[in-house]
PDB file of C-alpha atoms and ligand atoms in Angstrom:
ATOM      1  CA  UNK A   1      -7.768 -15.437  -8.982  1.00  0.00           C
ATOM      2  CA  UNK A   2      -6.118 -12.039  -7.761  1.00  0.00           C
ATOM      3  CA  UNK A   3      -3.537 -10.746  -9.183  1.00  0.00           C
ATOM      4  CA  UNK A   4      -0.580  -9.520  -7.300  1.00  0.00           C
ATOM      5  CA  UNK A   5       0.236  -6.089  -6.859  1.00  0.00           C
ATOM      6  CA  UNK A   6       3.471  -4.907  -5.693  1.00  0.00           C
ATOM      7  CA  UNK A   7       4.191  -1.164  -4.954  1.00  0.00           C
ATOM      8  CA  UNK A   8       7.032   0.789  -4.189  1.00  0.00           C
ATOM      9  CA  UNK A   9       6.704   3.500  -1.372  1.00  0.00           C
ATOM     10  CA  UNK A  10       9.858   5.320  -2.225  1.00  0.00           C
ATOM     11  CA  UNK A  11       8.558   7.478   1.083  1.00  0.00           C
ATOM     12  CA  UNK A  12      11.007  11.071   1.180  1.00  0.00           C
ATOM     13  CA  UNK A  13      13.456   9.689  -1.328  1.00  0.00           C
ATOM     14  CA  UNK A  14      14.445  10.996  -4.739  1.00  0.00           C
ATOM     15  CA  UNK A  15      15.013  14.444  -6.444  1.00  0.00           C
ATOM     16  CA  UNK A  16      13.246  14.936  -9.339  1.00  0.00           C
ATOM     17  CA  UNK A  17      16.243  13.968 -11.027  1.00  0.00           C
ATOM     18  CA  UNK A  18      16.749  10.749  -9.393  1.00  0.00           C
ATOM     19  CA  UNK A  19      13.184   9.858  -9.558  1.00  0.00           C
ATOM     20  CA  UNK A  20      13.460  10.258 -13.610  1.00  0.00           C
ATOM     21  CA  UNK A  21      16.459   7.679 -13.411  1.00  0.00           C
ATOM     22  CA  UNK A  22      14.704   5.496 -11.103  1.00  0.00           C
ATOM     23  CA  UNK A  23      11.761   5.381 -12.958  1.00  0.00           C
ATOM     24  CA  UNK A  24      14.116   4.956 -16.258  1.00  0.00           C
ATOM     25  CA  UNK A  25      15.364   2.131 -14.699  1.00  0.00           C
ATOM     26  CA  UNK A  26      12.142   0.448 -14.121  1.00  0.00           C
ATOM     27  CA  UNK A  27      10.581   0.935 -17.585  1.00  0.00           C
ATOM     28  CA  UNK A  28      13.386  -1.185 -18.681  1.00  0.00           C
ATOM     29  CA  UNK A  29      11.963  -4.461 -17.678  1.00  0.00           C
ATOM     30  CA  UNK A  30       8.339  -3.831 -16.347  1.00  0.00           C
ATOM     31  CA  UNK A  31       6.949  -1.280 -18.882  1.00  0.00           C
ATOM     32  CA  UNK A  32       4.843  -3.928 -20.385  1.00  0.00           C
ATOM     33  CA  UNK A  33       4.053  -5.986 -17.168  1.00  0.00           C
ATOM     34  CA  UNK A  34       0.899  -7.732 -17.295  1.00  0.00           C
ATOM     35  CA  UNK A  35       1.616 -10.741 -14.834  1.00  0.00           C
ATOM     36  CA  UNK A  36       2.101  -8.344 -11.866  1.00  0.00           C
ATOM     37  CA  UNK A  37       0.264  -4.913 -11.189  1.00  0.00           C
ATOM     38  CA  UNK A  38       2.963  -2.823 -10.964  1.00  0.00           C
ATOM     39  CA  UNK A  39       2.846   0.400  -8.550  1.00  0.00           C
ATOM     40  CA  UNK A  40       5.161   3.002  -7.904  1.00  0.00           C
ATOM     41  CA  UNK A  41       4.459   5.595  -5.239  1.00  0.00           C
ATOM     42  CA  UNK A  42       7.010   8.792  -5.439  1.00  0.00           C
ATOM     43  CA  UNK A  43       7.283  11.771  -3.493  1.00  0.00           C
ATOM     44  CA  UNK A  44       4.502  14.850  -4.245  1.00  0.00           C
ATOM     45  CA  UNK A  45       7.323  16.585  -5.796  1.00  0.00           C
ATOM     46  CA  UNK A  46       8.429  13.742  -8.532  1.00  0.00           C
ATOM     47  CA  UNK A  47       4.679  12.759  -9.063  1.00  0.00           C
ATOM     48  CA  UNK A  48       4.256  15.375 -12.446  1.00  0.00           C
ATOM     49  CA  UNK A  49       7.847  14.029 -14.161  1.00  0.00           C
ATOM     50  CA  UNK A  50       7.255  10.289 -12.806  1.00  0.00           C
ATOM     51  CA  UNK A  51       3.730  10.369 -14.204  1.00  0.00           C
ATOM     52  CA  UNK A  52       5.187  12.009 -17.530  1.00  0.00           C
ATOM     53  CA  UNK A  53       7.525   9.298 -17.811  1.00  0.00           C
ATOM     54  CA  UNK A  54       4.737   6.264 -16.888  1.00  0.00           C
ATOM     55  CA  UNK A  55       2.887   7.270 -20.513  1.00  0.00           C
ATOM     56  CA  UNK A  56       2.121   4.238 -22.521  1.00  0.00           C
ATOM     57  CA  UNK A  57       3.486   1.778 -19.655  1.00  0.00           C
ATOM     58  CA  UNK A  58       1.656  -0.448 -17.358  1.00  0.00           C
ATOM     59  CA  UNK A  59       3.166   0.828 -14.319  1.00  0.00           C
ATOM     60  CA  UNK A  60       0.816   2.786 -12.149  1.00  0.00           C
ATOM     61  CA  UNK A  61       0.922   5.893 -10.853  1.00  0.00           C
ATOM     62  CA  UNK A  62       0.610   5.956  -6.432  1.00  0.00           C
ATOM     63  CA  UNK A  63       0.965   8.751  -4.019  1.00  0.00           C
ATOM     64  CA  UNK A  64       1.932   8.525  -0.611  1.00  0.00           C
ATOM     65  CA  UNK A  65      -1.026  10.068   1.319  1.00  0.00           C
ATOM     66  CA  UNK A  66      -4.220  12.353   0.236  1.00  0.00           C
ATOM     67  CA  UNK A  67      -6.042  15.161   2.199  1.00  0.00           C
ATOM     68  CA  UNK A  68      -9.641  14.017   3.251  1.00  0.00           C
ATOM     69  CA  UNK A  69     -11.098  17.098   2.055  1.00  0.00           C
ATOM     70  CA  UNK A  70     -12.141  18.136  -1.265  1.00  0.00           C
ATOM     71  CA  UNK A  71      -9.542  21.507  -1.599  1.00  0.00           C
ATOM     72  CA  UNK A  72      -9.597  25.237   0.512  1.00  0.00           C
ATOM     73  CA  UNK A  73      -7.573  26.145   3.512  1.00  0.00           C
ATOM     74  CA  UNK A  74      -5.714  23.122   4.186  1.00  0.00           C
ATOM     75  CA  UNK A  75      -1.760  23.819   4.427  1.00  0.00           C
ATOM     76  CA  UNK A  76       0.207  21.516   3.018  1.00  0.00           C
ATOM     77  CA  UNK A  77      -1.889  18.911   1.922  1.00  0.00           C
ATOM     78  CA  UNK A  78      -2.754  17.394  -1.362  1.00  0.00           C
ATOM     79  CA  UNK A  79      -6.352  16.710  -3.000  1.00  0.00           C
ATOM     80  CA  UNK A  80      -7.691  14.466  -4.922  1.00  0.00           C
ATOM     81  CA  UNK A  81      -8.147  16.736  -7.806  1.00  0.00           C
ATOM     82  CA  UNK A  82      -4.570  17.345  -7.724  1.00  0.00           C
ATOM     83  CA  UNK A  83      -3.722  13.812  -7.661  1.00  0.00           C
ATOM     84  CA  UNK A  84      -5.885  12.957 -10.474  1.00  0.00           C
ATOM     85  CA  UNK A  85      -4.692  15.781 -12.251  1.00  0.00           C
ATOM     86  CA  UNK A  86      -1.370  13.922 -12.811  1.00  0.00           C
ATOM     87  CA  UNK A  87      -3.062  10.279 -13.629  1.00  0.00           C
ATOM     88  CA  UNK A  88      -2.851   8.949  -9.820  1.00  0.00           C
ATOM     89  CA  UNK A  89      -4.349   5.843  -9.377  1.00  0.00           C
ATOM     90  CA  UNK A  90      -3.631   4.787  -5.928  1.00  0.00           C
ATOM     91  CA  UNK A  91      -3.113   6.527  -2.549  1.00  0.00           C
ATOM     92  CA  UNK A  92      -1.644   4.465   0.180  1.00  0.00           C
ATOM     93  CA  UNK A  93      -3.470   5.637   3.670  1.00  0.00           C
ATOM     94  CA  UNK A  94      -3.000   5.213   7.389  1.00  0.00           C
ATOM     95  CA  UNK A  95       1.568   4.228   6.668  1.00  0.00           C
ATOM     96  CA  UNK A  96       2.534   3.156  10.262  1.00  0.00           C
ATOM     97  CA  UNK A  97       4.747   6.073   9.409  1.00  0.00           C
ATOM     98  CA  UNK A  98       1.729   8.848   9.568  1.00  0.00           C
ATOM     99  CA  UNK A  99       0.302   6.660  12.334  1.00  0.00           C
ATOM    100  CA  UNK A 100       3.695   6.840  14.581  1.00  0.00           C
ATOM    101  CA  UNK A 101       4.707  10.671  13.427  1.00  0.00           C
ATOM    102  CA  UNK A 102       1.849  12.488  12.588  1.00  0.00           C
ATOM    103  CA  UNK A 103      -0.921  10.734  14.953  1.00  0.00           C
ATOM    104  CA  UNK A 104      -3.371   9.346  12.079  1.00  0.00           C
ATOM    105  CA  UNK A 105      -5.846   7.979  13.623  1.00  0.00           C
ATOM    106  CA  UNK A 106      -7.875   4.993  12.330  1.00  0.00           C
ATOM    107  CA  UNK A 107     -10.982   7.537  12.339  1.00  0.00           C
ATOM    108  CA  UNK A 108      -9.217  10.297   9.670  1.00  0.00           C
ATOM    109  CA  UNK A 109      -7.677   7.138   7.708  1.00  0.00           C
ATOM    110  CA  UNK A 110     -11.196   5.997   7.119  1.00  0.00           C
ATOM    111  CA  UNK A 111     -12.161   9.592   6.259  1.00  0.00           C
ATOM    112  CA  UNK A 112      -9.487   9.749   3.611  1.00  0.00           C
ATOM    113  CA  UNK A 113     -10.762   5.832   2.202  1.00  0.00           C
ATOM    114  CA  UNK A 114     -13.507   7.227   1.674  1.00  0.00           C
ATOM    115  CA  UNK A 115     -12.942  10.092  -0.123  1.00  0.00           C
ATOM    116  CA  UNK A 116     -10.517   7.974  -2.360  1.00  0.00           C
ATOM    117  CA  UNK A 117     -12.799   5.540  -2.966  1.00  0.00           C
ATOM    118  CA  UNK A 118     -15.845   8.456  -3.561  1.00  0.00           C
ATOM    119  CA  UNK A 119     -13.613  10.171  -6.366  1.00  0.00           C
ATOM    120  CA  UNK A 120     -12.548   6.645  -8.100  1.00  0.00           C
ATOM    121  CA  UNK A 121      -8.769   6.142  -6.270  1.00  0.00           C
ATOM    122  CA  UNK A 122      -7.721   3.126  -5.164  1.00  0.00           C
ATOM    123  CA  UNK A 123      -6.700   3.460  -1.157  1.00  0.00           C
ATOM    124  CA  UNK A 124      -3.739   0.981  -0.482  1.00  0.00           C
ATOM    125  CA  UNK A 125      -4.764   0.984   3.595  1.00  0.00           C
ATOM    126  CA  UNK A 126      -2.032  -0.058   5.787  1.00  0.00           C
ATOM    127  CA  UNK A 127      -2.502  -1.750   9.295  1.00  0.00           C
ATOM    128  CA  UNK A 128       0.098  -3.311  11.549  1.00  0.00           C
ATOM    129  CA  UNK A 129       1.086  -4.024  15.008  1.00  0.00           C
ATOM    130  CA  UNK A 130       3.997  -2.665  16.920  1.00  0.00           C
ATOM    131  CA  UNK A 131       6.871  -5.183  18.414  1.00  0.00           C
ATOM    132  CA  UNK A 132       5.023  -4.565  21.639  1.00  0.00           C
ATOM    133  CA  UNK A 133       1.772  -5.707  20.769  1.00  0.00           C
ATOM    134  CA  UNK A 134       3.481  -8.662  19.405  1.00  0.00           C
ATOM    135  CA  UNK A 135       5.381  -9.620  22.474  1.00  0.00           C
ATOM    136  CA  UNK A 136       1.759  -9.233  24.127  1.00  0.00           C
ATOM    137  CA  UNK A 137      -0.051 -11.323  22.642  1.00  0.00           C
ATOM    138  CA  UNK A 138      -2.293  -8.258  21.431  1.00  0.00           C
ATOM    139  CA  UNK A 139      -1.482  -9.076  17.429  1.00  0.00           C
ATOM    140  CA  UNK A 140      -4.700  -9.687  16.239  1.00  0.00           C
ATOM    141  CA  UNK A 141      -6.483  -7.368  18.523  1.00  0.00           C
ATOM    142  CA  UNK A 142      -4.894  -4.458  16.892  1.00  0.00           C
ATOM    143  CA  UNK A 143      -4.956  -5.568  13.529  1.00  0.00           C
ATOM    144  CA  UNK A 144      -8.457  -6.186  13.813  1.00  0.00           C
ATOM    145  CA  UNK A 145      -9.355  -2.947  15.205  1.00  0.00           C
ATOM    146  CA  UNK A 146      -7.382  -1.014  12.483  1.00  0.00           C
ATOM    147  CA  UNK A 147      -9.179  -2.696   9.891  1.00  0.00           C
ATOM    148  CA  UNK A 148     -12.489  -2.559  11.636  1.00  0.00           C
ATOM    149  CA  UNK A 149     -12.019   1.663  12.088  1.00  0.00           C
ATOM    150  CA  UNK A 150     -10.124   2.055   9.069  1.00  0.00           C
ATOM    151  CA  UNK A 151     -12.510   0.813   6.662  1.00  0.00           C
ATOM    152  CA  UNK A 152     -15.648   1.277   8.610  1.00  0.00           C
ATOM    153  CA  UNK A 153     -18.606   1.936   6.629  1.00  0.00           C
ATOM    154  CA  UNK A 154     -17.083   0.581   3.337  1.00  0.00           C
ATOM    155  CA  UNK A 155     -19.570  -1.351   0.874  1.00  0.00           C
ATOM    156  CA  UNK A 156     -18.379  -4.781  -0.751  1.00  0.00           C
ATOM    157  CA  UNK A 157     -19.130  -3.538  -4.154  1.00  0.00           C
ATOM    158  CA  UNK A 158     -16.667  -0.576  -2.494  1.00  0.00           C
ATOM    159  CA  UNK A 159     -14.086  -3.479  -1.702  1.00  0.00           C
ATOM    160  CA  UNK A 160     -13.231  -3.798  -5.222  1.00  0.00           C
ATOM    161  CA  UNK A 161     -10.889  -1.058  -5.213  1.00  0.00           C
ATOM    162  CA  UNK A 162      -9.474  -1.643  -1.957  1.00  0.00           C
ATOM    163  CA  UNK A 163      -5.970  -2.870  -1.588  1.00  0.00           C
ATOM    164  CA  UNK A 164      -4.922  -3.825   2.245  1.00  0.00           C
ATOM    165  CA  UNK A 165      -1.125  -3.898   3.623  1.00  0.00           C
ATOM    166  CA  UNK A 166      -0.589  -5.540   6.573  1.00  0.00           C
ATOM    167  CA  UNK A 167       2.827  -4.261   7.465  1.00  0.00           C
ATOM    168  CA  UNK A 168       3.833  -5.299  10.867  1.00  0.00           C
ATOM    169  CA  UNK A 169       5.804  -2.557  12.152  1.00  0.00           C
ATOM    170  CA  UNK A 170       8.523  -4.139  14.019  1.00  0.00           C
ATOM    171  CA  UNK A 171       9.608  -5.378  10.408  1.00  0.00           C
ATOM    172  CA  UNK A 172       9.420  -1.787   8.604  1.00  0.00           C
ATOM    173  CA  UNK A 173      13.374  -1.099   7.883  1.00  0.00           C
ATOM    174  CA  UNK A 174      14.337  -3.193  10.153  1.00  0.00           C
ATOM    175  CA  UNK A 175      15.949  -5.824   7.770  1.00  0.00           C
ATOM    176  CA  UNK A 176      13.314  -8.066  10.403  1.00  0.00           C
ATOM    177  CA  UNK A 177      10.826  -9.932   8.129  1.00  0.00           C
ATOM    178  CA  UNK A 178       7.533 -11.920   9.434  1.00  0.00           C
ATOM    179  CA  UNK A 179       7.830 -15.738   8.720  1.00  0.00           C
ATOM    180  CA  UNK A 180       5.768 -16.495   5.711  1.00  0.00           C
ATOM    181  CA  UNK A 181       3.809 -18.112   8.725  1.00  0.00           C
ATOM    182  CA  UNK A 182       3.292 -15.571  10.695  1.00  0.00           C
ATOM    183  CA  UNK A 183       2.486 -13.114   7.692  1.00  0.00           C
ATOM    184  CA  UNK A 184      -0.015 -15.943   6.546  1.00  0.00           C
ATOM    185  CA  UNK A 185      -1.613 -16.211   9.722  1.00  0.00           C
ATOM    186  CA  UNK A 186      -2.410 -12.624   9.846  1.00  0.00           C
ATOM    187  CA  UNK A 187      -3.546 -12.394   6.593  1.00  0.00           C
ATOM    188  CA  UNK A 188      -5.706 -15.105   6.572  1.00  0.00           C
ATOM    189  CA  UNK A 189      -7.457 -13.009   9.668  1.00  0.00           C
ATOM    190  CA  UNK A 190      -7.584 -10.285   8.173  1.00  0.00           C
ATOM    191  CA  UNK A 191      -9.757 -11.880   5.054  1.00  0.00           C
ATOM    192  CA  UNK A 192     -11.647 -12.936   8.086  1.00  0.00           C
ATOM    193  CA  UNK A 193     -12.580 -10.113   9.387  1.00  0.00           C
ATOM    194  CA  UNK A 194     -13.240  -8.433   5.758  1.00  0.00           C
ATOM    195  CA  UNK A 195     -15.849 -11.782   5.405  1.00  0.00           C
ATOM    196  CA  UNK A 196     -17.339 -10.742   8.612  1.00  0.00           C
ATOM    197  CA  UNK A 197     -17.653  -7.109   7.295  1.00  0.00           C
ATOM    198  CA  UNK A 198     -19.059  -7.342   4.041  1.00  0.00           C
ATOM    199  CA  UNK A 199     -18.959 -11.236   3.262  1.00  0.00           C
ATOM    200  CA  UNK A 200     -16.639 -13.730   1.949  1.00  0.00           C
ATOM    201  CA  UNK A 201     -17.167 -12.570  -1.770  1.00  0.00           C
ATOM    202  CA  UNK A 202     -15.757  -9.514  -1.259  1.00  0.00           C
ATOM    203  CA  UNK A 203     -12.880 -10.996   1.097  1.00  0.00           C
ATOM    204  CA  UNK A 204     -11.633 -13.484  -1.353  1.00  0.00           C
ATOM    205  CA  UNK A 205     -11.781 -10.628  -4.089  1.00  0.00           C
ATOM    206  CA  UNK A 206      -9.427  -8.800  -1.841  1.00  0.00           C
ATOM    207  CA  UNK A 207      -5.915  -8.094  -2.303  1.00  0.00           C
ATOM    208  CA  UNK A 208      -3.525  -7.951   1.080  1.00  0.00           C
ATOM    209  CA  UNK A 209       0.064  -7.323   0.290  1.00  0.00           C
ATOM    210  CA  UNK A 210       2.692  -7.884   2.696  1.00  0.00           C
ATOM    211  CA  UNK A 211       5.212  -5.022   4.061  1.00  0.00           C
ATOM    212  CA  UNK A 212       8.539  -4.936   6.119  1.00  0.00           C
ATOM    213  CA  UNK A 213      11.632  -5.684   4.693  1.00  0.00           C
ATOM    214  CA  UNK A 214      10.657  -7.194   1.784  1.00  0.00           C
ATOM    215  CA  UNK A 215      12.889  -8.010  -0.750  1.00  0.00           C
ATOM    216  CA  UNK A 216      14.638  -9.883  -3.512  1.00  0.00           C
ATOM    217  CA  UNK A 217      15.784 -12.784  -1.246  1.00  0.00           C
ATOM    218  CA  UNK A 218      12.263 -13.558   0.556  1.00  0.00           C
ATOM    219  CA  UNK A 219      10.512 -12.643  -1.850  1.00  0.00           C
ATOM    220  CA  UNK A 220       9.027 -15.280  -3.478  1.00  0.00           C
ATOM    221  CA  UNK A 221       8.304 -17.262  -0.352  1.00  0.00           C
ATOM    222  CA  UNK A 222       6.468 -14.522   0.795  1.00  0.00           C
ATOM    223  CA  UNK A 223       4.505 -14.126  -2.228  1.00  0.00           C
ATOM    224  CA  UNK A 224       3.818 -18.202  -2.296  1.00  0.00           C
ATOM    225  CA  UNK A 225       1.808 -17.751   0.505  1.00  0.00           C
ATOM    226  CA  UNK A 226      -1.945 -18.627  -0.225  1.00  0.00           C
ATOM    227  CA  UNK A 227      -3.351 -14.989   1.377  1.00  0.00           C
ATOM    228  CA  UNK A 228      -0.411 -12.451   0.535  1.00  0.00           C
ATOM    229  CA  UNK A 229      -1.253 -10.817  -2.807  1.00  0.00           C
ATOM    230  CA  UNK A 230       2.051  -9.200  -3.380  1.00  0.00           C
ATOM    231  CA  UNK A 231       4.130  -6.523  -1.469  1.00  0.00           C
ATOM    232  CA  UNK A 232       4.576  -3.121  -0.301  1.00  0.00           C
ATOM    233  CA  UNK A 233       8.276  -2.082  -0.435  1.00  0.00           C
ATOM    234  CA  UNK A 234      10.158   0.799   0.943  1.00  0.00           C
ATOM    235  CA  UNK A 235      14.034   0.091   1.102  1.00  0.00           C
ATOM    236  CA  UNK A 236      14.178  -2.417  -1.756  1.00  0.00           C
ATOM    237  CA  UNK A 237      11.750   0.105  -4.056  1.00  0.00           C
ATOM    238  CA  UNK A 238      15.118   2.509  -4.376  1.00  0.00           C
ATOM    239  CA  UNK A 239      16.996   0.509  -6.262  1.00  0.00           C
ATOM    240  CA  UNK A 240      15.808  -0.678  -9.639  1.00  0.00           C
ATOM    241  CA  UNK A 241      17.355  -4.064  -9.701  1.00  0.00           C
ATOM    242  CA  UNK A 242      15.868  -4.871  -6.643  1.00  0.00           C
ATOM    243  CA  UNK A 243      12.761  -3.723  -6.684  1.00  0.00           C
ATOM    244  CA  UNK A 244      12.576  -5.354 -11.013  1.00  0.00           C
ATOM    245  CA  UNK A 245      13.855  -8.649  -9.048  1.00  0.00           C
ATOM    246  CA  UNK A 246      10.960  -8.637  -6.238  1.00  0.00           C
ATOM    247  CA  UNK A 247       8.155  -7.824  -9.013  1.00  0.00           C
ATOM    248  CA  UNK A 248       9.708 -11.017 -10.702  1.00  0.00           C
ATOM    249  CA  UNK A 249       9.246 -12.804  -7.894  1.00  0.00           C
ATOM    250  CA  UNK A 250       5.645 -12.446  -7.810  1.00  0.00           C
ATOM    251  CA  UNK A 251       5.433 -13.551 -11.579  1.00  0.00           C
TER     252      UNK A 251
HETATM  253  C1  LIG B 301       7.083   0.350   4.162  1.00  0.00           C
HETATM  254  O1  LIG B 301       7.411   1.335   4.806  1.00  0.00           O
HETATM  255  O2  LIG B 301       5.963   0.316   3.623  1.00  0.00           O
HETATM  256  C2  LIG B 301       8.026  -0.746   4.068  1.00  0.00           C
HETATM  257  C3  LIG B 301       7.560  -1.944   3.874  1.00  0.00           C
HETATM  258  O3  LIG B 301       9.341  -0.439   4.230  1.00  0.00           O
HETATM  259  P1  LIG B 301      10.585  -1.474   4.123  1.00  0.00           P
HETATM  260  O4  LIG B 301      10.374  -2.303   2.904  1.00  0.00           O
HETATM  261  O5  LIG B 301      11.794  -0.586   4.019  1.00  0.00           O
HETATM  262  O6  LIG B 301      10.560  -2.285   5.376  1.00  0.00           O
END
């Protein structure tokens, strides 16, 4: 049985400020949520107050990316160390976001997996086709390469602490969602291709959430699907109500 894990990417949203009454917000009705793994992923700047503020609560602590080196002349990035530092538990990798704007390549997101997963953070590893590869025909050829080069090398004991998000990216802020059919469909490849990589023990142990314009509304239908194992949320992770409402759904 997995349990479902929803996480909000609040991406470069929030002051400090507005992060504490975000995350204010949220404690209300999740701070002791056991049904639902419960994630929230703030800016670098909020992470120190946010994680302050997550003490004796069940929500967990993400961050939005992670440098794949250890520390040393790196500008601008983050470590590990400094994510740990502040309680961090997971790191989502490879956004379509830093694919499309910053040209991560399936090759450096499967550096940075690894480090996570060497210094004990979970990578949330995103994959996704564009609208074009859609119309193409070329959906499962993409998604299967991502996840083939983005978690290349990656043991099933390993697997464990991997959380995948297939996020099609014609449906990221679009207000466009995938059918719960065609969301299925890919993740029930995607578990196929993790069974081909390290065997279906460590593919049915897996958890693949669902991203792109998820929220309240198709929620649940989403999350009734037998292969998605909760969400990733941008928009709908800004707003307490709605993002409270969409962790319900999963309950
Ligand atoms: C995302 O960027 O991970 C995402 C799913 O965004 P949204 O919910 O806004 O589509």
């Amino acid at each position: 049985m997995r349990k479902k894990i929803i996480a909000g990417n609040w991406k470069m949203n929030k002051t400090v400020a507005e992060a504490v009454a975000l995350v204010e917000g949220l404690k209300i009705d999740l701070a002791d949520c056991m049904d639902v793994e419960v994630v929230v992923c703030p800016p670098f700047t909020a992470l120190k107050t946010v994680s302050d503020k997550l003490e004796n609560t069940q929500i967990k602590l993400g961050s939005q990316n992670m440098s794949s080196e250890d520390d040393g002349a790196y500008t601008g990035e983050i470590s590990h160390t400094m994510l740990k530092e502040l309680f961090v538990k997971y790191v989502i990798l490879g956004h379509s976001e830093r694919r499309e704007y910053y040209k991560e390549t399936d090759f450096w997101v499967n550096k940075k997996v690894k480090k996570a997963l060497e210094k004990n953070l979970r990578p949330i590893v995103c994959v996704g086709e564009k609208l074009e590869d859609r119309e193409a025909g070329n959906t499962e050829k993409v998604v299967e390469e991502q996840v083939r080069g983005s978690l290349a090398d990656i043991t099933a004991a390993q697997f464990e602490n991997v959380v995948v998000a297939y996020e099609p990216v014609w449906a990221i802020g679009t207000g466009k969602t995938a059918t719960s059919e065609q969301a299925q469909e890919v993740h029930k490849f995607i578990r196929s291709i993790i069974a081909d990589m390290v065997g279906q023990k460590a593919a049915d142990g897996l958890r693949i959430q669902y991203g792109g314009s998820m929220k309240a509304a198709n929620a649940k239908e989403l999350l009734s699907q037998p292969d998605i194992d909760g969400g990733l949320i941008g928009g709908a992770a800004l707003d307490a109500r709605s993002f409270i409402d969409i962790v319900k759904a999963g309950m």
